[in-house]
CSV table of C-alpha atoms in Angstrom, one decimal:
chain,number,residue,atom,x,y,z
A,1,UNK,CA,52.0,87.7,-29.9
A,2,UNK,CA,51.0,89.6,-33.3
A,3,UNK,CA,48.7,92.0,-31.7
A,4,UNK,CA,45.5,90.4,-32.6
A,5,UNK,CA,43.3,90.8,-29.5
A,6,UNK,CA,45.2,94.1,-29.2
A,7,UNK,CA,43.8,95.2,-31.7
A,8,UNK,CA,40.2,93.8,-31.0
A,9,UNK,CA,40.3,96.0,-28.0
A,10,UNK,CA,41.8,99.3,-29.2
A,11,UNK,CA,38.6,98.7,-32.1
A,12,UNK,CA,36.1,98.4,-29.1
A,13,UNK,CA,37.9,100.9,-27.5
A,14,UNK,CA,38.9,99.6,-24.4
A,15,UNK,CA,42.7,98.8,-24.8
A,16,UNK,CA,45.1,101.0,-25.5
A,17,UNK,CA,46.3,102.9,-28.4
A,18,UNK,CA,49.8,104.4,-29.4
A,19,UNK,CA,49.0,106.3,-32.5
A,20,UNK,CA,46.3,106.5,-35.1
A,21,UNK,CA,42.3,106.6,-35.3
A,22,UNK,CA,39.2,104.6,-34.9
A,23,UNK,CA,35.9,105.5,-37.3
A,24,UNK,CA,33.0,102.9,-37.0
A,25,UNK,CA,30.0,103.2,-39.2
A,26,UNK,CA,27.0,103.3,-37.5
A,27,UNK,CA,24.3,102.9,-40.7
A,28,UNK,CA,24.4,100.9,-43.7
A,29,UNK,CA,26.9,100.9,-46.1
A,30,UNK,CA,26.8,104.6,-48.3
A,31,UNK,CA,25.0,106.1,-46.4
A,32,UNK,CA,25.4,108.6,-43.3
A,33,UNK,CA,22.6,107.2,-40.7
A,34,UNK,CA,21.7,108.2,-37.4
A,35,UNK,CA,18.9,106.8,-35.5
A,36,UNK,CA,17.8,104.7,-32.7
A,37,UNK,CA,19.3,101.3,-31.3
A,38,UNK,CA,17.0,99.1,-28.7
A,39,UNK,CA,14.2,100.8,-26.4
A,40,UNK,CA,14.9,104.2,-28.4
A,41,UNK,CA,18.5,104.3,-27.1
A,42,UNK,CA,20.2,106.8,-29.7
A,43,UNK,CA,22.5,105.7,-32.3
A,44,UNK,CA,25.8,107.2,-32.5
A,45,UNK,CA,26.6,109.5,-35.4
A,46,UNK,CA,28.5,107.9,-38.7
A,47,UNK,CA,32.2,107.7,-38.3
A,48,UNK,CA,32.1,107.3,-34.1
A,49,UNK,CA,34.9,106.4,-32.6
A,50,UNK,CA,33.5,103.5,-29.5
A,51,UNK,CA,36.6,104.8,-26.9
A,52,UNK,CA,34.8,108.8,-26.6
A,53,UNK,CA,31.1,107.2,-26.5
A,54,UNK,CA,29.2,106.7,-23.5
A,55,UNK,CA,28.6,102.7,-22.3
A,56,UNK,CA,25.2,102.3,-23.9
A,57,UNK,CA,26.2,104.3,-26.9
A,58,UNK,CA,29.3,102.0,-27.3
A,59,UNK,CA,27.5,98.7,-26.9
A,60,UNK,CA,25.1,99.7,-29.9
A,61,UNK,CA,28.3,100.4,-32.2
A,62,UNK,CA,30.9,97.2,-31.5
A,63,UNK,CA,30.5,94.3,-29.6
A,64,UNK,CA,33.5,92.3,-28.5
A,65,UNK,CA,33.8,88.6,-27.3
A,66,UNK,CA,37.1,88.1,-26.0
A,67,UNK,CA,39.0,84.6,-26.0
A,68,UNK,CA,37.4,83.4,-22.8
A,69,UNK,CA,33.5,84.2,-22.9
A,70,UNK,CA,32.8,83.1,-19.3
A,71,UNK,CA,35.1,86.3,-18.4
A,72,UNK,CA,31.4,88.2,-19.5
A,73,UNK,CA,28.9,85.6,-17.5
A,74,UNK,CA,28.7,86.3,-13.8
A,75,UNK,CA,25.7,85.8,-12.9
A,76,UNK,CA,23.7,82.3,-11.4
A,77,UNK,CA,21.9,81.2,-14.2
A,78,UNK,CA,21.5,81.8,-18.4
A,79,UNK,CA,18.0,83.5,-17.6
A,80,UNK,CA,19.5,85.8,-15.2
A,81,UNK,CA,22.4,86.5,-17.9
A,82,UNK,CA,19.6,87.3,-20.3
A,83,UNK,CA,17.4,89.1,-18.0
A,84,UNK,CA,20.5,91.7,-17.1
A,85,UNK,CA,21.1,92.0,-20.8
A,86,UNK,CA,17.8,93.1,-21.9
A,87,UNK,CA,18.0,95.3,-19.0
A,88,UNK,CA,21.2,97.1,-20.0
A,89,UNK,CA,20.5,97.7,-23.5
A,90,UNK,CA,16.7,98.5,-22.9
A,91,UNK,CA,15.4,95.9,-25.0
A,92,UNK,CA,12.0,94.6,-24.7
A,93,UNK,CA,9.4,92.1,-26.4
A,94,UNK,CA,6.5,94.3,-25.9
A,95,UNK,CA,8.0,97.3,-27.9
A,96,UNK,CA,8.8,95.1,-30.8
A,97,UNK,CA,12.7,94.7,-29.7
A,98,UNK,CA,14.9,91.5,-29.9
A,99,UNK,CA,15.6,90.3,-26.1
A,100,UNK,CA,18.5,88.3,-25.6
A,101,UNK,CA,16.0,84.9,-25.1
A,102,UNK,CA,15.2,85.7,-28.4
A,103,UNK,CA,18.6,86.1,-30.1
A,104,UNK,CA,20.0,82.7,-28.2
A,105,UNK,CA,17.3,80.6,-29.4
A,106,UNK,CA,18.4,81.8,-32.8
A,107,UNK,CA,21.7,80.3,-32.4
A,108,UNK,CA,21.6,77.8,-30.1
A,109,UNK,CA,17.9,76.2,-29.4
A,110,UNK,CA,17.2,74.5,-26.1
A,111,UNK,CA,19.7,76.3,-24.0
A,112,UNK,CA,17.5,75.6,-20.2
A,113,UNK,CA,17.3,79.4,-18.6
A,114,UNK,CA,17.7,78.0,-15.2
A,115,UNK,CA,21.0,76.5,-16.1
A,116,UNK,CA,24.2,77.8,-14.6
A,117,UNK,CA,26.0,79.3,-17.6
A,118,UNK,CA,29.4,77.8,-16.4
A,119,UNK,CA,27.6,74.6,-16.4
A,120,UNK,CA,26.9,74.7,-20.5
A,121,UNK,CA,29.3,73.5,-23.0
A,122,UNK,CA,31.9,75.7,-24.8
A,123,UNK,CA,29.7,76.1,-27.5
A,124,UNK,CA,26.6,77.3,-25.5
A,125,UNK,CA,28.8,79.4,-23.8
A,126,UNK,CA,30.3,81.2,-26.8
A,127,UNK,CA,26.1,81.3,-28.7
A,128,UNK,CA,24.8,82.8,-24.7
A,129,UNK,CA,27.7,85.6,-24.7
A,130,UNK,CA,27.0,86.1,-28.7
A,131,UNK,CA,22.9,86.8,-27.8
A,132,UNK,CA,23.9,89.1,-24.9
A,133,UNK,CA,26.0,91.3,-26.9
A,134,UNK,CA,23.9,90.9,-29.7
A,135,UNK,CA,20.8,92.2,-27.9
A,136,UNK,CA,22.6,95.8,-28.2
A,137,UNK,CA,22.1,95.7,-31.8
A,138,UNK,CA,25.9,96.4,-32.7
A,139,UNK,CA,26.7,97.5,-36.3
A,140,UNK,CA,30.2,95.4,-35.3
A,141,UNK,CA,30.9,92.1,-33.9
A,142,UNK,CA,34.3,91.7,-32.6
A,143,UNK,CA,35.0,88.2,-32.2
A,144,UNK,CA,38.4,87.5,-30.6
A,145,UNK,CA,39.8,83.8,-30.8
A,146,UNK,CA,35.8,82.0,-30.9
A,147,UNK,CA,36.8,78.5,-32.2
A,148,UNK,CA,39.1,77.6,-28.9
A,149,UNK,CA,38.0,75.0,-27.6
A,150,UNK,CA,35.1,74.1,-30.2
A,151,UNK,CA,34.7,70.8,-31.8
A,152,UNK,CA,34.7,70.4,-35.4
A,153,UNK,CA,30.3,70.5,-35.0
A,154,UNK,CA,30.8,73.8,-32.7
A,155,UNK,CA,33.0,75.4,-35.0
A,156,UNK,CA,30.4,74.4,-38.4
A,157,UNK,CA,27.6,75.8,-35.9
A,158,UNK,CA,29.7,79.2,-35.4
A,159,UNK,CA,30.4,79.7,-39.0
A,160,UNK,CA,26.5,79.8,-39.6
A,161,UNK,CA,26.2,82.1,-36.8
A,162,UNK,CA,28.8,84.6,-38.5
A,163,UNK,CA,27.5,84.0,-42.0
A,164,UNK,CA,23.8,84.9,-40.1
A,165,UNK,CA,25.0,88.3,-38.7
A,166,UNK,CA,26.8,88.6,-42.1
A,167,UNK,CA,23.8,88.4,-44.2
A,168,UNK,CA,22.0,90.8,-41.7
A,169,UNK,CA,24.2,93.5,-42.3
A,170,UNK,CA,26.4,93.2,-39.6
A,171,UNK,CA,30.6,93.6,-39.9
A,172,UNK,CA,32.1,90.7,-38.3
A,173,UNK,CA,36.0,90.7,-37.3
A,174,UNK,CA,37.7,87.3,-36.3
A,175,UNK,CA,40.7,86.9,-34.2
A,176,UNK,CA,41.9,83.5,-34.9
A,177,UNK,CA,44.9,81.0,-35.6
A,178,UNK,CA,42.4,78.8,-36.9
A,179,UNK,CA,43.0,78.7,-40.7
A,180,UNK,CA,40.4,75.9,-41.7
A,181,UNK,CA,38.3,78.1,-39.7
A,182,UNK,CA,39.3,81.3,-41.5
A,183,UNK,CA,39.2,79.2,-44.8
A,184,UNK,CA,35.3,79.1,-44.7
A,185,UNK,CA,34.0,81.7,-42.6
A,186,UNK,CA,36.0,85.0,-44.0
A,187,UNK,CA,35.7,87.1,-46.9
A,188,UNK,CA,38.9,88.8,-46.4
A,189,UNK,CA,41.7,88.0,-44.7
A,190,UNK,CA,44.4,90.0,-42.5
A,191,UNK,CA,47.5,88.3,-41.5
A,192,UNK,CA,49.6,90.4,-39.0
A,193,UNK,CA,52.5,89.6,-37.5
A,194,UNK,CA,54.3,91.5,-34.7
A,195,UNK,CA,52.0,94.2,-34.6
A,196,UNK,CA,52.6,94.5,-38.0
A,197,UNK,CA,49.9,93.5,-41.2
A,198,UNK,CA,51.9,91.4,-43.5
A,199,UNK,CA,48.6,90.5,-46.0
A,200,UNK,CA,45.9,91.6,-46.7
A,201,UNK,CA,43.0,90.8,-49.2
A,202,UNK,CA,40.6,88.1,-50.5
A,203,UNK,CA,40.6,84.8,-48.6
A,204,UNK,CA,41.0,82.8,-51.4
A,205,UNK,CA,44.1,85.1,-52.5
A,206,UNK,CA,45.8,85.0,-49.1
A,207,UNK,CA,45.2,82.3,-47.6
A,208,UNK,CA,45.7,80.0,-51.0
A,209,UNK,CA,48.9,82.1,-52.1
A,210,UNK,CA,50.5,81.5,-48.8
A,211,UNK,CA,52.0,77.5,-48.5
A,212,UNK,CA,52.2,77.9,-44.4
A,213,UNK,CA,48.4,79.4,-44.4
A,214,UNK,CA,47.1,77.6,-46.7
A,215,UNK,CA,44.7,75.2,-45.4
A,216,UNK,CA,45.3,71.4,-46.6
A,217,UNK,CA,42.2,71.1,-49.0
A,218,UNK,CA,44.3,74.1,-50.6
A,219,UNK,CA,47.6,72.1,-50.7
A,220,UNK,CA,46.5,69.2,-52.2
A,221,UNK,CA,44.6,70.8,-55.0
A,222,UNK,CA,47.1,73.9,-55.7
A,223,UNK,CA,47.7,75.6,-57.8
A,224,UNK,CA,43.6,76.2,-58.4
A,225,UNK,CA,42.5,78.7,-56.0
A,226,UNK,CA,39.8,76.5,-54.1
A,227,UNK,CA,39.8,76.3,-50.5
């Protein structure tokens, strides 16, 4: 009830907003960049706001996973899923593009594509609606509660996957409760509460600072800040 996903969704530009603006950088950081996202699609300019953007044109700015995944699978099997992703953001092996079959082997080997994507665990489920939005090329992953559900290995898998699209370049944005999960996988931390941002910096200055955030390999070896 702190406005979390809200806010996930007025970033992506879906959900509703009440006051104030959205700017997402398109290019790398410093630098104004416009150019072209998968199968020449163009690139919006710097400073874009998703919600005034056409569909194709949003989908190569932010990305967004929301708290259930399977809400985005509808079709009958992971190779259909794929397929209808390439096809949407205009991606394609032969031009030198990453397809979605390509991305999901990246995180998650071995998925079978004539598997119904219901049918896979929670984990495959989360990597399969990761590689479709990924296939868009975003500049921003939104990622809105991704550890529910997740076994301790699923969650150590996910954290790779976000450090991946980290290193690449890529902003990622977690909506979580999860503080262990927070504790390793973010660089900066924003703890809201009631629509309202009540911290706000370094993880291991927020979350260590804090004795109800504060994750229990903190606890034990407070005061040093290691997490």
């Amino acid at each position: 009830g702190s406005g979390k996903s809200s806010l996930l969704w007025a970033l992506q530009g879906s959900g509703p907003r009440k006051s104030g603006t959205v700017r997402v950088v398109s290019g790398g950081m410093g630098g104004s960049v416009s150019g072209t996202g998968p199968g020449g699609s163009r690139r919006p300019a710097k400073g874009s706001d998703p919600k005034n953007l056409s569909a194709a044109e949003a989908r190569a700015l932010v990305g967004l996973v929301p708290q259930t995944p399977t809400d985005l699978l509808y079709l009958e099997s992971v190779k259909q899923e794929l397929d209808q992703a390439d096809i949407e953001s205009s991606a394609s092996a032969s031009d030198g593009g990453l397809t979605a079959r390509v991305i999901l082997d990246r995180l998650a080997p071995g998925i079978d594509g004539g598997a119904h994507p219901r049918d896979l665990s929670e984990g495959q489920k989360l990597a399969l609606v990761l590689a479709i939005q990924l296939t868009a090329a975003p500049r921003v992953l939104l990622l809105d509660e991704p550890t529910r559900g997740l076994d301790y290995r699923a969650k150590t898998q996910l954290i790779s996957m976000v450090d991946e699209l980290a290193a690449g370049g890529r902003s990622v944005v977690i909506s979580t409760h999860d503080v262990e999960f927070a504790a390793r996988a973010a660089d900066r931390v924003v703890v809201m509460a009631e629509g309202d941002i009540v911290a706000d910096g370094p993880t291991t200055e927020v979350i260590v600072a804090s004795p109800v955030f504060a994750p229990q390999v903190a606890k034990i070896l407070s005061p040093l800040p290691y997490l």
